[in-house]
Amino acid sequence: MSGVFIFSEDPIMNTESPLQLLGGMTAREFLRDYWQKKPLLIRQAIADFENPVSPDELAGLSLEEEIESRLVIEHGEQPWELRRGPFAEDTYQSLPERDWTLLVQAVDQFIPEVAELRDQFNFLPNWRIDDVMISFAAPGGGVGPHFDNYDVFLLQGHGTRRWRIGQMCDGDSPLLAHEELRILAEFEQQDEWVLQPGDMLYLPPRLAHYGTAEDDCMTYSIGFRAPSTAELLTHYTDFIAQFLTDEERYTDADIKPASDPNQIQADAVQRLRAMLNEQLSDDRLLLSWFGQFMTEPRYPERIAGTDIEESELLDALQQGALLVRNPSARLAWSEVDTDLLLFSSGNSRLLPGSLRELVRNICAADALHLDNLAAWLKDGEARNLILELIKQGSLEFADE
């Protein structure tokens, strides 16, 4: 894997081409037959996979204050002991020889070579990808039988791990008594595989699984964002409330006299539903909120903009500067009639449809430079957009 490279100008992929990542299936076949339906084992999904992060480097990341990390020790001070980072340098010297796991979250935001793994999954919406978590496990290590409420691809990066697949679960599935880990009290094994480096296992939501290290091993977990209905409703109502005036209230003009003043009649519920449906029927407002919500960064503190003048930007590009996405930024776009909405790290901006190809490149290109920006730099709105994204922090110069 390489570092930053120049993206070809067309980010549209062919969904009908067989993909090695999917075992020779096309994206369409995978999405039709497996996505959110059933597990899939793919041998050598990435052939001759070169592990971009060593165990020592992963342990080093867990010492950093800004990086989320956890240790799960099966036979610690209590069963399935959980410790949260950042850890001290001598932490790993005191661990047992086996049965423990280190998990480091969002490594793709810190290691460019890990971020490149996300490009392998371009047949899925990029705004659905959450992060790339990496785990290191000593022999016997794991986090117990559990299930996730989201899709995940488990790519073996180093060593070997045994994966056991169990039953479909839900919120009523019994769990062990543990304050923080959701470990299943019952695991009904259905299948079992041992994964070597380059092998990958896809798991749909709510499928019980149990991974155990056969030796020192590392696994890359590419997880997908799946907000709950409760999260969506809470965030959307908070968003839409800011546009409503105090005068917009429940009304019941022309109601009939109450035969029982203590009864809530069916027509009151119908008026209430109509009132709420009116707020949900504005597709443009719903899209604006959803794009902002789904591009909110995991670490907003890592998105710090640069105050720059237009002349400074143009001079820098003339001298060969590269603009890249901030590793912590999230970008997406959508069409609204003849216009565009660009979403960047929880913000949105309405743009003319004439900027469509520029917006696509901003979202998809690994680097922006004079060669692929020259034509756009003649357009005032295009220049303003690039400047705004730099000032907002979603774009930054490569040497930063």
XYZ file of C-alpha atoms in Angstrom:
400
model
C 0.000 0.000 0.000
C 1.172 3.491 -0.785
C 0.618 6.872 0.819
C -1.166 9.749 -0.922
C -1.663 9.210 -4.631
C -3.431 11.079 -7.396
C -6.947 9.886 -8.059
C -8.158 9.131 -11.542
C -10.791 11.655 -12.516
C -13.792 9.291 -12.613
C -14.815 7.944 -9.169
C -17.753 5.916 -10.531
C -17.121 2.185 -10.183
C -18.466 -0.648 -12.328
C -20.881 -2.577 -10.112
C -21.014 -5.458 -12.621
C -17.297 -6.334 -12.458
C -16.249 -9.351 -10.345
C -14.390 -8.217 -7.220
C -11.621 -10.233 -5.594
C -12.599 -8.597 -2.307
C -15.969 -10.365 -2.611
C -14.565 -13.706 -3.727
C -15.272 -13.070 -7.414
C -18.832 -11.879 -6.923
C -20.041 -8.603 -8.330
C -21.121 -5.862 -5.945
C -24.694 -6.339 -7.128
C -24.620 -10.072 -6.309
C -23.156 -9.471 -2.855
C -25.683 -6.780 -1.982
C -28.552 -8.904 -3.257
C -27.608 -12.179 -1.581
C -25.546 -11.352 1.526
C -25.669 -7.700 2.658
C -27.646 -7.554 5.925
C -28.825 -11.116 5.298
C -26.146 -13.755 5.968
C -22.407 -14.133 6.610
C -19.818 -14.649 3.892
C -16.291 -16.036 4.198
C -13.913 -14.799 1.501
C -10.561 -16.535 1.269
C -7.766 -14.187 0.152
C -10.080 -11.228 -0.232
C -6.857 -9.215 -0.398
C -4.207 -11.550 -1.773
C -0.683 -11.268 -0.344
C -1.950 -8.772 2.214
C 0.849 -6.720 3.744
C 0.018 -5.709 7.287
C 0.419 -1.894 7.347
C 0.595 -1.665 11.158
C 2.826 -3.826 13.352
C 1.711 -5.021 16.809
C 4.253 -2.660 18.408
C 2.905 0.289 16.385
C -0.648 -0.551 17.431
C 0.427 -0.705 21.068
C 2.137 2.665 20.570
C -1.128 4.194 19.342
C -2.848 3.020 22.523
C -0.512 5.263 24.551
C -1.837 8.390 22.845
C -4.376 10.583 24.639
C -6.387 11.362 21.507
C -6.881 7.746 20.432
C -9.601 5.457 21.796
C -8.240 2.127 22.993
C -9.357 -0.733 25.220
C -7.868 -3.867 26.756
C -10.043 -6.915 27.405
C -8.450 -9.507 29.713
C -10.489 -12.682 29.966
C -9.011 -13.756 33.321
C -8.168 -10.415 34.891
C -9.112 -8.929 38.244
C -12.622 -10.081 37.335
C -13.873 -12.170 34.395
C -13.603 -10.211 31.138
C -11.821 -7.280 32.744
C -12.072 -4.107 30.636
C -9.453 -1.359 30.807
C -9.608 1.905 28.856
C -6.652 3.779 27.406
C -4.536 5.738 27.064
C -2.147 3.206 28.574
C 1.276 3.608 30.142
C 4.373 2.274 28.392
C 4.818 -0.518 30.968
C 1.214 -1.758 30.595
C 2.087 -4.562 28.205
C 4.940 -5.854 30.330
C 2.518 -6.828 33.093
C -0.065 -8.604 30.919
C -0.429 -12.403 30.975
C 1.009 -14.466 28.142
C -2.418 -15.265 26.696
C -6.151 -14.539 26.702
C -6.142 -10.761 26.245
C -7.008 -8.369 23.424
C -6.095 -4.771 22.593
C -8.620 -2.818 20.498
C -7.757 0.535 18.918
C -10.535 2.571 17.348
C -10.468 4.635 14.117
C -6.896 3.774 13.137
C -7.728 4.903 9.591
C -7.767 8.492 10.863
C -4.150 8.247 11.988
C -2.409 5.861 9.556
C -2.831 6.693 5.813
C -2.104 3.114 4.743
C -5.009 1.908 6.904
C -7.272 4.618 5.484
C -6.598 3.204 2.007
C -8.395 0.014 3.055
C -11.654 1.953 2.938
C -11.214 2.365 -0.837
C -11.703 -1.393 -1.209
C -15.336 -0.909 -0.123
C -16.343 1.739 -2.654
C -19.269 -0.411 -3.780
C -20.996 0.767 -0.575
C -21.872 4.366 0.361
C -18.786 5.943 1.881
C -20.918 7.916 4.339
C -22.050 4.607 5.855
C -18.523 3.540 6.838
C -17.792 4.274 10.491
C -14.109 3.480 10.947
C -11.391 0.836 10.772
C -10.749 -0.642 14.199
C -7.705 -2.871 14.685
C -7.386 -5.499 17.372
C -4.295 -7.358 18.529
C -4.839 -10.545 20.502
C -2.437 -12.810 22.338
C -3.087 -16.554 21.947
C -6.587 -17.340 23.199
C -7.527 -13.672 23.199
C -10.970 -12.404 22.261
C -13.816 -10.276 23.557
C -16.268 -13.102 24.163
C -19.347 -14.172 22.199
C -21.324 -11.077 21.232
C -23.330 -9.431 18.454
C -23.238 -6.013 16.827
C -26.120 -3.911 15.541
C -24.219 -2.998 12.381
C -22.530 -4.651 9.408
C -18.839 -5.442 9.746
C -16.074 -6.877 7.554
C -13.366 -8.684 9.554
C -10.091 -8.741 7.630
C -7.288 -10.872 9.024
C -4.045 -8.888 8.956
C -1.534 -10.948 10.944
C -1.530 -14.421 12.513
C -4.630 -16.607 12.605
C -7.995 -16.210 14.297
C -10.784 -18.752 14.733
C -14.258 -17.355 14.163
C -17.356 -19.154 15.380
C -20.754 -18.037 14.098
C -23.892 -18.398 16.180
C -27.544 -17.438 16.273
C -29.334 -14.233 15.330
C -29.829 -12.021 18.385
C -31.857 -9.039 19.533
C -32.362 -6.847 22.576
C -33.920 -9.746 24.484
C -30.923 -12.063 24.058
C -29.558 -12.894 27.554
C -26.207 -11.322 28.457
C -23.644 -11.982 31.164
C -23.675 -9.578 34.085
C -21.088 -6.996 33.017
C -21.214 -3.216 33.343
C -19.693 -2.426 29.947
C -19.211 -5.496 27.737
C -22.211 -7.062 26.023
C -21.202 -10.738 26.231
C -23.835 -13.307 25.335
C -24.843 -15.720 28.083
C -25.816 -18.299 25.446
C -23.968 -19.021 22.204
C -25.413 -21.487 19.692
C -22.598 -22.290 17.282
C -23.630 -22.726 13.651
C -20.282 -22.645 11.828
C -16.554 -22.182 12.347
C -13.586 -20.971 10.271
C -9.911 -20.179 10.808
C -8.792 -17.031 8.972
C -5.289 -16.437 7.620
C -3.837 -13.039 6.588
C -5.837 -11.681 3.654
C -8.949 -13.733 4.486
C -12.093 -11.777 5.342
C -15.419 -12.528 6.999
C -18.546 -10.422 6.432
C -21.139 -10.423 9.220
C -24.637 -8.909 9.002
C -26.155 -7.095 11.988
C -27.243 -9.053 15.076
C -25.428 -12.263 14.162
C -23.648 -13.770 17.181
C -19.930 -14.326 16.653
C -16.951 -15.323 18.746
C -13.363 -14.751 17.638
C -10.401 -16.398 19.348
C -6.728 -15.882 18.485
C -4.883 -19.067 17.536
C -1.574 -17.205 17.968
C -0.515 -13.558 18.129
C -2.903 -12.042 15.609
C -4.315 -8.779 14.292
C -7.771 -8.230 12.810
C -9.053 -5.181 10.932
C -12.748 -4.448 11.563
C -14.393 -2.243 8.953
C -17.624 -1.225 10.629
C -20.629 0.626 9.212
C -22.684 3.380 10.810
C -26.196 2.266 11.701
C -27.884 4.872 13.909
C -30.862 3.645 15.890
C -34.370 4.909 15.261
C -34.195 6.589 18.682
C -31.026 8.455 17.649
C -32.541 9.533 14.342
C -35.752 10.813 15.889
C -33.958 12.640 18.692
C -31.458 14.353 16.389
C -34.012 15.218 13.716
C -36.496 16.751 16.122
C -33.691 18.808 17.684
C -32.681 19.941 14.187
C -36.128 20.825 12.933
C -37.159 22.581 16.152
C -34.743 25.416 15.416
C -36.812 26.366 12.361
C -40.192 26.400 14.146
C -41.725 29.494 15.703
C -43.458 29.588 19.062
C -46.731 30.352 17.278
C -46.776 26.948 15.544
C -48.873 24.936 17.966
C -51.487 22.208 18.208
C -54.859 23.528 17.063
C -58.361 22.086 16.953
C -60.658 24.549 15.218
C -64.173 23.275 14.461
C -64.060 20.424 16.970
C -67.333 18.894 18.150
C -68.577 19.285 21.712
C -66.978 16.773 24.078
C -69.303 14.021 25.254
C -66.647 13.007 27.807
C -64.153 15.802 28.585
C -61.622 13.282 29.915
C -61.390 11.257 26.694
C -58.783 11.865 23.970
C -60.773 11.336 20.795
C -59.450 9.708 17.614
C -59.749 12.964 15.691
C -57.245 14.587 18.093
C -54.725 11.893 17.235
C -55.381 12.462 13.527
C -54.734 16.197 13.917
C -51.541 15.438 15.814
C -50.364 13.050 13.115
C -51.067 15.614 10.389
C -49.118 18.226 12.358
C -46.065 15.949 12.664
C -46.329 14.628 9.103
C -46.173 18.173 7.812
C -42.720 18.538 9.382
C -41.545 15.170 8.030
C -42.772 15.757 4.473
C -40.133 18.367 3.609
C -37.651 16.115 1.781
C -35.142 18.914 1.316
C -35.032 19.686 5.032
C -34.850 15.981 5.855
C -31.947 15.517 3.424
C -30.122 18.548 4.828
C -30.368 17.142 8.339
C -29.471 13.574 7.349
C -26.371 14.607 5.403
C -25.149 16.721 8.305
C -25.918 13.954 10.806
C -24.167 11.204 8.827
C -21.055 13.301 8.204
C -20.560 14.347 11.817
C -16.935 13.415 12.634
C -16.046 10.972 15.377
C -13.358 13.365 16.574
C -14.556 16.925 15.835
C -11.648 18.358 17.797
C -9.300 17.048 15.096
C -10.917 19.219 12.441
C -9.281 22.612 12.859
C -9.495 24.955 9.912
C -6.772 27.166 8.469
C -7.411 30.873 7.952
C -6.176 31.513 4.429
C -6.710 34.166 1.771
C -7.624 33.353 -1.806
C -4.301 34.705 -3.091
C -2.408 32.436 -0.681
C -4.362 29.399 -1.894
C -3.688 30.165 -5.546
C 0.021 30.794 -4.886
C 0.342 27.522 -2.982
C -1.311 25.533 -5.786
C 0.904 27.204 -8.375
C 3.917 26.044 -6.367
C 2.736 22.414 -6.423
C 0.812 22.163 -3.150
C -1.568 19.238 -2.630
C -4.904 19.537 -0.871
C -6.150 16.391 0.870
C -9.119 15.537 3.032
C -8.573 15.827 6.750
C -8.398 12.158 7.887
C -11.104 12.872 10.479
C -13.430 14.644 8.027
C -16.500 13.071 6.445
C -17.767 14.244 3.057
C -20.889 13.432 1.037
C -23.112 15.134 -1.512
C -26.589 14.930 -2.976
C -28.701 16.492 -5.711
C -31.592 18.855 -4.944
C -33.501 19.639 -8.141
C -30.839 21.335 -10.294
C -28.670 22.243 -7.302
C -26.304 20.286 -5.089
C -25.894 19.883 -1.350
C -22.369 19.279 -0.113
C -22.025 17.867 3.391
C -18.713 18.292 5.167
C -18.095 17.161 8.736
C -21.565 17.983 10.006
C -22.057 21.102 7.846
C -23.947 21.603 4.598
C -23.783 24.071 1.729
C -26.117 24.569 -1.234
C -24.225 24.798 -4.529
C -25.147 25.238 -8.203
C -25.354 22.093 -10.292
C -22.529 23.410 -12.477
C -20.067 22.418 -9.706
C -21.107 18.762 -9.785
C -17.797 17.357 -11.070
C -15.794 19.496 -8.664
C -17.920 18.305 -5.745
C -17.466 14.678 -6.847
C -13.690 15.133 -6.953
C -13.588 16.870 -3.587
C -15.416 13.909 -2.080
C -13.554 11.171 -3.959
C -10.090 12.341 -4.975
C -7.176 11.481 -2.727
C -5.519 14.781 -3.628
C -6.515 18.058 -5.263
C -3.795 19.936 -7.136
C -3.277 22.414 -9.932
C -3.780 19.794 -12.656
C -7.270 18.754 -11.549
C -8.314 22.182 -10.212
C -7.025 24.548 -12.916
C -10.321 24.837 -14.783
C -12.289 25.291 -11.550
C -10.022 28.034 -10.213
C -11.433 30.332 -12.903
C -14.873 30.025 -11.259
C -15.524 32.316 -8.286
C -17.978 29.940 -6.577
C -15.558 27.051 -6.983
C -12.728 29.048 -5.397
C -14.994 30.090 -2.538
C -16.000 26.479 -1.936
C -12.393 25.272 -1.736
C -11.482 28.153 0.581
C -14.456 27.446 2.823
C -13.545 23.767 3.160
C -9.978 24.695 4.115
C -11.179 27.233 6.668
C -13.689 24.743 8.027
C -11.002 22.052 8.281
C -12.344 19.341 5.976
C -9.553 20.055 3.453
C -5.940 20.675 4.426
C -2.540 20.956 2.747
C -0.764 17.614 2.516
C 2.274 18.777 4.499
C 0.052 19.535 7.500
